[in-house]
Amino acid sequence: MPITLANIGEKVIIDRIMGNDQIKKHLNNLGFVVGKLVSVFSFDGTNYIISINDSRYAIHKDLARRIFVKEQR
């Protein structure tokens, strides 16, 4: 499921990242790596604040739709 469907505060694991090589590289440089544990901190209608390794990143909703996650087991 895309990270946009995750609940606020829910910890999820990045399953895959969709998009061209430039988008994948950009997200990878920010720390969005397959297998990484992340959580959605907040959503203001346009941007998602996503927490990774005690850091928070603002990601536009169109870019966030490219990040697919699965539930933590």
mmCIF file with all atom_site columns, C-alpha atoms in Angstrom:
data_model
loop_
_atom_site.group_PDB
_atom_site.id
_atom_site.type_symbol
_atom_site.label_atom_id
_atom_site.label_alt_id
_atom_site.label_comp_id
_atom_site.label_asym_id
_atom_site.label_entity_id
_atom_site.label_seq_id
_atom_site.pdbx_PDB_ins_code
_atom_site.Cartn_x
_atom_site.Cartn_y
_atom_site.Cartn_z
_atom_site.occupancy
_atom_site.B_iso_or_equiv
_atom_site.pdbx_formal_charge
_atom_site.auth_seq_id
_atom_site.auth_comp_id
_atom_site.auth_asym_id
_atom_site.auth_atom_id
_atom_site.pdbx_PDB_model_num
ATOM 1  C CA . MET A 1 1  ? 0.000  0.000  0.000   1.00 0.00 ? 1  MET A CA 1
ATOM 2  C CA . PRO A 1 2  ? 1.234  3.559  -0.525  1.00 0.00 ? 2  PRO A CA 1
ATOM 3  C CA . ILE A 1 3  ? 2.460  5.351  2.584   1.00 0.00 ? 3  ILE A CA 1
ATOM 4  C CA . THR A 1 4  ? -0.379 7.821  2.072   1.00 0.00 ? 4  THR A CA 1
ATOM 5  C CA . LEU A 1 5  ? -2.767 5.128  3.382   1.00 0.00 ? 5  LEU A CA 1
ATOM 6  C CA . ALA A 1 6  ? -0.801 4.519  6.591   1.00 0.00 ? 6  ALA A CA 1
ATOM 7  C CA . ASN A 1 7  ? -2.289 5.891  9.797   1.00 0.00 ? 7  ASN A CA 1
ATOM 8  C CA . ILE A 1 8  ? -0.642 8.770  11.625  1.00 0.00 ? 8  ILE A CA 1
ATOM 9  C CA . GLY A 1 9  ? 1.894  7.342  14.090  1.00 0.00 ? 9  GLY A CA 1
ATOM 10 C CA . GLU A 1 10 ? 1.815  3.849  12.590  1.00 0.00 ? 10 GLU A CA 1
ATOM 11 C CA . LYS A 1 11 ? 5.246  2.310  12.049  1.00 0.00 ? 11 LYS A CA 1
ATOM 12 C CA . VAL A 1 12 ? 5.605  0.675  8.639   1.00 0.00 ? 12 VAL A CA 1
ATOM 13 C CA . ILE A 1 13 ? 8.410  -0.810 6.549   1.00 0.00 ? 13 ILE A CA 1
ATOM 14 C CA . ILE A 1 14 ? 9.295  0.501  3.095   1.00 0.00 ? 14 ILE A CA 1
ATOM 15 C CA . ASP A 1 15 ? 8.494  -2.252 0.601   1.00 0.00 ? 15 ASP A CA 1
ATOM 16 C CA . ARG A 1 16 ? 9.339  -0.561 -2.708  1.00 0.00 ? 16 ARG A CA 1
ATOM 17 C CA . ILE A 1 17 ? 9.704  2.828  -4.349  1.00 0.00 ? 17 ILE A CA 1
ATOM 18 C CA . MET A 1 18 ? 8.073  3.510  -7.688  1.00 0.00 ? 18 MET A CA 1
ATOM 19 C CA . GLY A 1 19 ? 9.265  6.033  -10.249 1.00 0.00 ? 19 GLY A CA 1
ATOM 20 C CA . ASN A 1 20 ? 12.161 6.782  -12.524 1.00 0.00 ? 20 ASN A CA 1
ATOM 21 C CA . ASP A 1 21 ? 15.807 6.551  -11.463 1.00 0.00 ? 21 ASP A CA 1
ATOM 22 C CA . GLN A 1 22 ? 15.958 10.241 -10.529 1.00 0.00 ? 22 GLN A CA 1
ATOM 23 C CA . ILE A 1 23 ? 13.036 9.938  -8.104  1.00 0.00 ? 23 ILE A CA 1
ATOM 24 C CA . LYS A 1 24 ? 14.400 6.738  -6.594  1.00 0.00 ? 24 LYS A CA 1
ATOM 25 C CA . LYS A 1 25 ? 17.837 8.320  -6.115  1.00 0.00 ? 25 LYS A CA 1
ATOM 26 C CA . HIS A 1 26 ? 16.342 11.444 -4.524  1.00 0.00 ? 26 HIS A CA 1
ATOM 27 C CA . LEU A 1 27 ? 14.305 9.419  -2.037  1.00 0.00 ? 27 LEU A CA 1
ATOM 28 C CA . ASN A 1 28 ? 17.255 7.111  -1.373  1.00 0.00 ? 28 ASN A CA 1
ATOM 29 C CA . ASN A 1 29 ? 19.442 10.122 -0.542  1.00 0.00 ? 29 ASN A CA 1
ATOM 30 C CA . LEU A 1 30 ? 16.827 11.246 1.999   1.00 0.00 ? 30 LEU A CA 1
ATOM 31 C CA . GLY A 1 31 ? 16.914 7.820  3.659   1.00 0.00 ? 31 GLY A CA 1
ATOM 32 C CA . PHE A 1 32 ? 13.885 6.169  2.064   1.00 0.00 ? 32 PHE A CA 1
ATOM 33 C CA . VAL A 1 33 ? 15.445 2.738  1.556   1.00 0.00 ? 33 VAL A CA 1
ATOM 34 C CA . VAL A 1 34 ? 13.663 -0.597 1.102   1.00 0.00 ? 34 VAL A CA 1
ATOM 35 C CA . GLY A 1 35 ? 13.442 -2.355 4.465   1.00 0.00 ? 35 GLY A CA 1
ATOM 36 C CA . LYS A 1 36 ? 13.677 0.857  6.512   1.00 0.00 ? 36 LYS A CA 1
ATOM 37 C CA . LEU A 1 37 ? 11.214 1.434  9.368   1.00 0.00 ? 37 LEU A CA 1
ATOM 38 C CA . VAL A 1 38 ? 9.318  4.740  8.975   1.00 0.00 ? 38 VAL A CA 1
ATOM 39 C CA . SER A 1 39 ? 6.207  6.401  10.363  1.00 0.00 ? 39 SER A CA 1
ATOM 40 C CA . VAL A 1 40 ? 3.859  9.136  9.214   1.00 0.00 ? 40 VAL A CA 1
ATOM 41 C CA . PHE A 1 41 ? 4.126  11.990 11.709  1.00 0.00 ? 41 PHE A CA 1
ATOM 42 C CA . SER A 1 42 ? 1.463  14.288 10.224  1.00 0.00 ? 42 SER A CA 1
ATOM 43 C CA . PHE A 1 43 ? -0.370 15.372 7.082   1.00 0.00 ? 43 PHE A CA 1
ATOM 44 C CA . ASP A 1 44 ? -1.504 18.937 6.380   1.00 0.00 ? 44 ASP A CA 1
ATOM 45 C CA . GLY A 1 45 ? -3.439 18.301 3.169   1.00 0.00 ? 45 GLY A CA 1
ATOM 46 C CA . THR A 1 46 ? -0.470 18.830 0.865   1.00 0.00 ? 46 THR A CA 1
ATOM 47 C CA . ASN A 1 47 ? 2.648  17.502 2.582   1.00 0.00 ? 47 ASN A CA 1
ATOM 48 C CA . TYR A 1 48 ? 3.345  14.434 4.663   1.00 0.00 ? 48 TYR A CA 1
ATOM 49 C CA . ILE A 1 49 ? 5.826  14.677 7.510   1.00 0.00 ? 49 ILE A CA 1
ATOM 50 C CA . ILE A 1 50 ? 7.544  11.297 7.630   1.00 0.00 ? 50 ILE A CA 1
ATOM 51 C CA . SER A 1 51 ? 9.857  10.218 10.431  1.00 0.00 ? 51 SER A CA 1
ATOM 52 C CA . ILE A 1 52 ? 12.958 8.155  9.646   1.00 0.00 ? 52 ILE A CA 1
ATOM 53 C CA . ASN A 1 53 ? 15.726 7.469  12.186  1.00 0.00 ? 53 ASN A CA 1
ATOM 54 C CA . ASP A 1 54 ? 14.664 10.336 14.499  1.00 0.00 ? 54 ASP A CA 1
ATOM 55 C CA . SER A 1 55 ? 14.626 12.753 11.538  1.00 0.00 ? 55 SER A CA 1
ATOM 56 C CA . ARG A 1 56 ? 11.530 14.203 9.921   1.00 0.00 ? 56 ARG A CA 1
ATOM 57 C CA . TYR A 1 57 ? 11.096 14.970 6.238   1.00 0.00 ? 57 TYR A CA 1
ATOM 58 C CA . ALA A 1 58 ? 8.337  16.875 4.473   1.00 0.00 ? 58 ALA A CA 1
ATOM 59 C CA . ILE A 1 59 ? 7.292  14.999 1.338   1.00 0.00 ? 59 ILE A CA 1
ATOM 60 C CA . HIS A 1 60 ? 4.678  16.297 -1.115  1.00 0.00 ? 60 HIS A CA 1
ATOM 61 C CA . LYS A 1 61 ? 1.677  13.979 -1.411  1.00 0.00 ? 61 LYS A CA 1
ATOM 62 C CA . ASP A 1 62 ? 2.445  13.218 -5.084  1.00 0.00 ? 62 ASP A CA 1
ATOM 63 C CA . LEU A 1 63 ? 5.929  12.014 -4.143  1.00 0.00 ? 63 LEU A CA 1
ATOM 64 C CA . ALA A 1 64 ? 4.632  10.137 -1.083  1.00 0.00 ? 64 ALA A CA 1
ATOM 65 C CA . ARG A 1 65 ? 2.295  8.107  -3.315  1.00 0.00 ? 65 ARG A CA 1
ATOM 66 C CA . ARG A 1 66 ? 5.381  6.529  -4.871  1.00 0.00 ? 66 ARG A CA 1
ATOM 67 C CA . ILE A 1 67 ? 6.540  5.050  -1.558  1.00 0.00 ? 67 ILE A CA 1
ATOM 68 C CA . PHE A 1 68 ? 4.935  1.662  -0.921  1.00 0.00 ? 68 PHE A CA 1
ATOM 69 C CA . VAL A 1 69 ? 5.013  0.177  2.565   1.00 0.00 ? 69 VAL A CA 1
ATOM 70 C CA . LYS A 1 70 ? 3.937  -2.930 4.442   1.00 0.00 ? 70 LYS A CA 1
ATOM 71 C CA . GLU A 1 71 ? 2.891  -3.366 8.038   1.00 0.00 ? 71 GLU A CA 1
ATOM 72 C CA . GLN A 1 72 ? 5.521  -4.054 10.646  1.00 0.00 ? 72 GLN A CA 1
ATOM 73 C CA . ARG A 1 73 ? 5.396  -7.612 12.005  1.00 0.00 ? 73 ARG A CA 1
#
